[in-house]
Amino acid sequence: IDIVEITKDYGRFRALDRVSLKVESGITGLLGPNGAGKTTLIKVLLGLVKTSSGRGRLLNFELGSQYREIRANVGYMPEDDCFLHGMTGIECVQFVAQLSRIPAIEALRRSHEILDFCGLAQERYRTVETYSTGMRQKLRFAQAIVHDPPVLILDEPTSGLDPEERVIMLNRIRVLARDHGKGVLICTHI
């Protein structure tokens, strides 16, 4: 990620004011209180909102014009739930894998592998509505990484986790950055 002087105005309110940053492989933290513009920056990177000014690139794709390519190469873990009612955990991850154009059987295989990595055992066969907050957090993480993207954008990845699970989640992120060369942007107020 390489952005230069990104500004985003919502009417008279300036959410981002000439933000510049560079994220390479490894882990970069974006720390700030709620309302500081972290989520707005994520929306700009993913092409969900247009900038008022500035420029940037993500994996050599131009912000503002190549959002399909950007979204195909980014694993995004939102802060809030975004699951389909009635689906099991494994179905949720497989569905996201298939949205990334992974064939159904391979998507199912990868989903099981990723859910093992994320620490969801037999819970994967339960509907998501029965999941605890921590289990939902692990599931969102699994959805973000199932298509093996080179860049991860994780919004509050440790929110709702107990202290032990928080350490485990951060270790999983560290493994992806260190051993698999992922560029990771972690947005948090913690």
Coordinates of C-alpha atoms in Angstrom, one line a residue:
I1 CA 0.0 0.0 0.0
D2 CA 1.4 3.4 -1.0
I3 CA -0.8 6.4 -0.6
V4 CA 0.1 10.1 -0.9
E5 CA -1.9 13.0 0.5
I6 CA -5.3 11.2 0.6
T7 CA -8.1 13.6 1.7
K8 CA -11.7 12.5 2.2
D9 CA -14.5 15.1 2.9
Y10 CA -18.1 14.3 3.8
G11 CA -19.6 17.6 3.0
R12 CA -18.0 20.0 5.5
F13 CA -16.6 17.2 7.6
R14 CA -13.0 16.2 6.8
A15 CA -12.6 12.5 7.7
L16 CA -9.1 12.2 6.3
D17 CA -6.7 15.1 6.0
R18 CA -3.7 14.6 3.6
V19 CA -2.9 11.0 4.9
S20 CA 0.3 9.4 3.5
L21 CA 1.5 6.0 4.4
K22 CA 3.4 3.0 3.0
V23 CA 2.8 -0.6 4.0
E24 CA 5.2 -3.3 2.8
S25 CA 5.3 -7.0 3.7
G26 CA 5.1 -7.4 7.4
I27 CA 2.7 -5.9 9.9
T28 CA 1.8 -2.2 10.2
G29 CA -0.5 -1.0 12.9
L30 CA -2.9 1.9 12.3
L31 CA -3.7 3.1 15.8
G32 CA -6.2 5.7 16.7
P33 CA -9.4 6.3 18.8
N34 CA -12.8 5.7 17.4
G35 CA -13.7 8.4 14.9
A36 CA -10.1 9.0 13.9
G37 CA -10.7 7.9 10.3
K38 CA -9.3 4.4 10.3
T39 CA -12.5 2.8 8.8
T40 CA -12.8 5.6 6.2
L41 CA -9.2 4.9 5.1
I42 CA -10.1 1.2 4.7
K43 CA -13.1 2.2 2.6
V44 CA -10.9 4.3 0.4
L45 CA -8.4 1.5 0.0
L46 CA -11.1 -0.9 -1.0
G47 CA -12.9 1.5 -3.3
L48 CA -16.0 1.8 -1.2
V49 CA -15.7 5.6 -1.1
K50 CA -14.0 8.0 -3.4
T51 CA -11.3 10.4 -2.2
S52 CA -11.6 14.1 -2.4
S53 CA -8.0 14.4 -3.3
G54 CA -4.7 12.4 -3.3
R55 CA -3.5 9.3 -5.0
G56 CA -2.3 5.8 -4.1
R57 CA -1.6 2.3 -5.2
L58 CA -2.2 -1.1 -3.6
L59 CA -0.1 -3.9 -5.1
N60 CA 0.6 -1.7 -8.2
F61 CA -3.1 -1.2 -8.8
E62 CA -4.3 2.4 -8.9
L63 CA -6.7 3.6 -6.2
G64 CA -9.7 5.1 -7.9
S65 CA -9.7 2.9 -11.0
Q66 CA -8.7 -0.7 -10.3
Y67 CA -10.9 -1.7 -7.4
R68 CA -11.8 -5.1 -8.8
E69 CA -8.2 -6.1 -8.9
I70 CA -7.5 -4.6 -5.5
R71 CA -10.5 -6.4 -3.9
A72 CA -9.4 -9.7 -5.5
N73 CA -6.0 -9.4 -3.9
V74 CA -6.9 -8.1 -0.4
G75 CA -8.3 -10.1 2.5
Y76 CA -10.5 -7.8 4.5
M77 CA -11.7 -8.6 8.0
P78 CA -14.4 -6.1 9.0
E79 CA -15.0 -5.0 12.5
D80 CA -18.7 -6.0 12.4
D81 CA -20.4 -9.3 11.5
C82 CA -21.4 -9.9 7.9
F83 CA -22.7 -13.4 7.8
L84 CA -25.7 -14.9 6.1
H85 CA -28.4 -16.1 8.4
G86 CA -28.7 -19.9 8.7
M87 CA -25.3 -20.8 7.4
T88 CA -22.8 -22.9 9.3
G89 CA -19.2 -21.6 9.8
I90 CA -17.8 -23.9 7.2
E91 CA -20.5 -22.8 4.7
C92 CA -19.7 -19.1 5.4
V93 CA -16.0 -19.6 4.6
Q94 CA -16.6 -21.8 1.6
F95 CA -19.0 -19.2 0.2
V96 CA -16.4 -16.5 0.5
A97 CA -13.8 -18.7 -1.2
Q98 CA -16.2 -19.4 -4.0
L99 CA -16.9 -15.6 -4.4
S100 CA -13.1 -15.4 -5.0
R101 CA -13.5 -17.8 -7.9
I102 CA -12.2 -20.9 -6.1
P103 CA -14.0 -24.0 -7.4
A104 CA -16.5 -25.6 -4.8
I105 CA -14.5 -28.7 -3.9
E106 CA -11.2 -26.7 -3.5
A107 CA -13.1 -24.0 -1.6
L108 CA -14.4 -26.6 0.9
R109 CA -10.9 -28.1 1.3
R110 CA -9.4 -24.7 1.9
S111 CA -12.1 -23.7 4.3
H112 CA -11.5 -26.7 6.5
E113 CA -7.7 -26.0 6.4
I114 CA -8.2 -22.4 7.3
L115 CA -10.7 -23.1 10.0
D116 CA -8.2 -25.5 11.6
F117 CA -5.6 -22.7 11.5
C118 CA -8.1 -20.3 13.0
G119 CA -9.0 -22.6 15.9
L120 CA -12.6 -23.4 15.0
A121 CA -13.0 -27.2 15.5
Q122 CA -16.4 -28.8 15.6
E123 CA -18.0 -25.4 15.9
R124 CA -17.7 -25.0 12.1
Y125 CA -20.7 -27.2 11.7
R126 CA -23.0 -25.0 13.9
T127 CA -24.9 -22.1 12.5
V128 CA -23.2 -18.8 13.0
E129 CA -26.0 -17.4 15.1
T130 CA -25.0 -19.8 17.9
Y131 CA -21.4 -18.5 17.9
S132 CA -19.8 -16.5 20.7
T133 CA -18.2 -13.2 19.9
G134 CA -14.8 -14.7 19.9
M135 CA -15.9 -17.5 17.5
R136 CA -17.4 -15.0 15.1
Q137 CA -14.1 -13.1 15.2
K138 CA -12.2 -16.2 14.2
L139 CA -14.7 -16.9 11.4
R140 CA -14.3 -13.3 10.0
F141 CA -10.5 -13.9 10.1
A142 CA -10.9 -17.2 8.2
Q143 CA -13.0 -15.5 5.6
A144 CA -10.4 -12.8 5.1
I145 CA -7.6 -15.3 4.4
V146 CA -9.2 -18.3 2.7
H147 CA -8.3 -17.0 -0.8
D148 CA -4.6 -16.5 0.2
P149 CA -4.4 -12.8 -0.6
P150 CA -1.0 -11.0 -0.5
V151 CA -2.5 -8.1 1.6
L152 CA -4.6 -8.3 4.7
I153 CA -6.6 -5.4 6.1
L154 CA -7.8 -6.3 9.6
D155 CA -10.2 -4.0 11.4
E156 CA -10.1 -4.6 15.2
P157 CA -9.0 -8.3 14.8
T158 CA -8.7 -8.9 18.6
S159 CA -11.9 -7.2 19.6
G160 CA -14.1 -9.5 21.6
L161 CA -11.4 -12.0 22.3
D162 CA -10.3 -13.0 25.8
P163 CA -6.6 -12.2 26.7
E164 CA -5.4 -15.7 25.8
E165 CA -7.2 -15.8 22.5
R166 CA -5.9 -12.3 21.7
V167 CA -2.3 -13.5 21.9
I168 CA -3.2 -16.5 19.8
M169 CA -4.8 -14.3 17.1
L170 CA -1.8 -11.9 17.0
N171 CA 0.5 -15.0 16.7
R172 CA -1.6 -16.2 13.7
I173 CA -1.2 -12.8 12.1
R174 CA 2.5 -12.8 12.8
V175 CA 2.9 -16.2 11.1
L176 CA 1.1 -15.0 8.0
A177 CA 3.3 -11.9 7.8
R178 CA 6.6 -13.6 8.7
D179 CA 6.3 -17.0 7.1
H180 CA 4.0 -16.2 4.1
G181 CA 5.2 -12.7 3.2
K182 CA 1.8 -11.0 3.7
G183 CA 1.5 -7.3 4.0
V184 CA -0.8 -6.7 7.0
L185 CA -2.5 -3.5 8.0
I186 CA -4.1 -3.8 11.5
C187 CA -6.5 -1.1 12.4
T188 CA -7.2 -0.8 16.1
H189 CA -7.9 1.6 19.0
I190 CA -6.2 -0.8 21.5

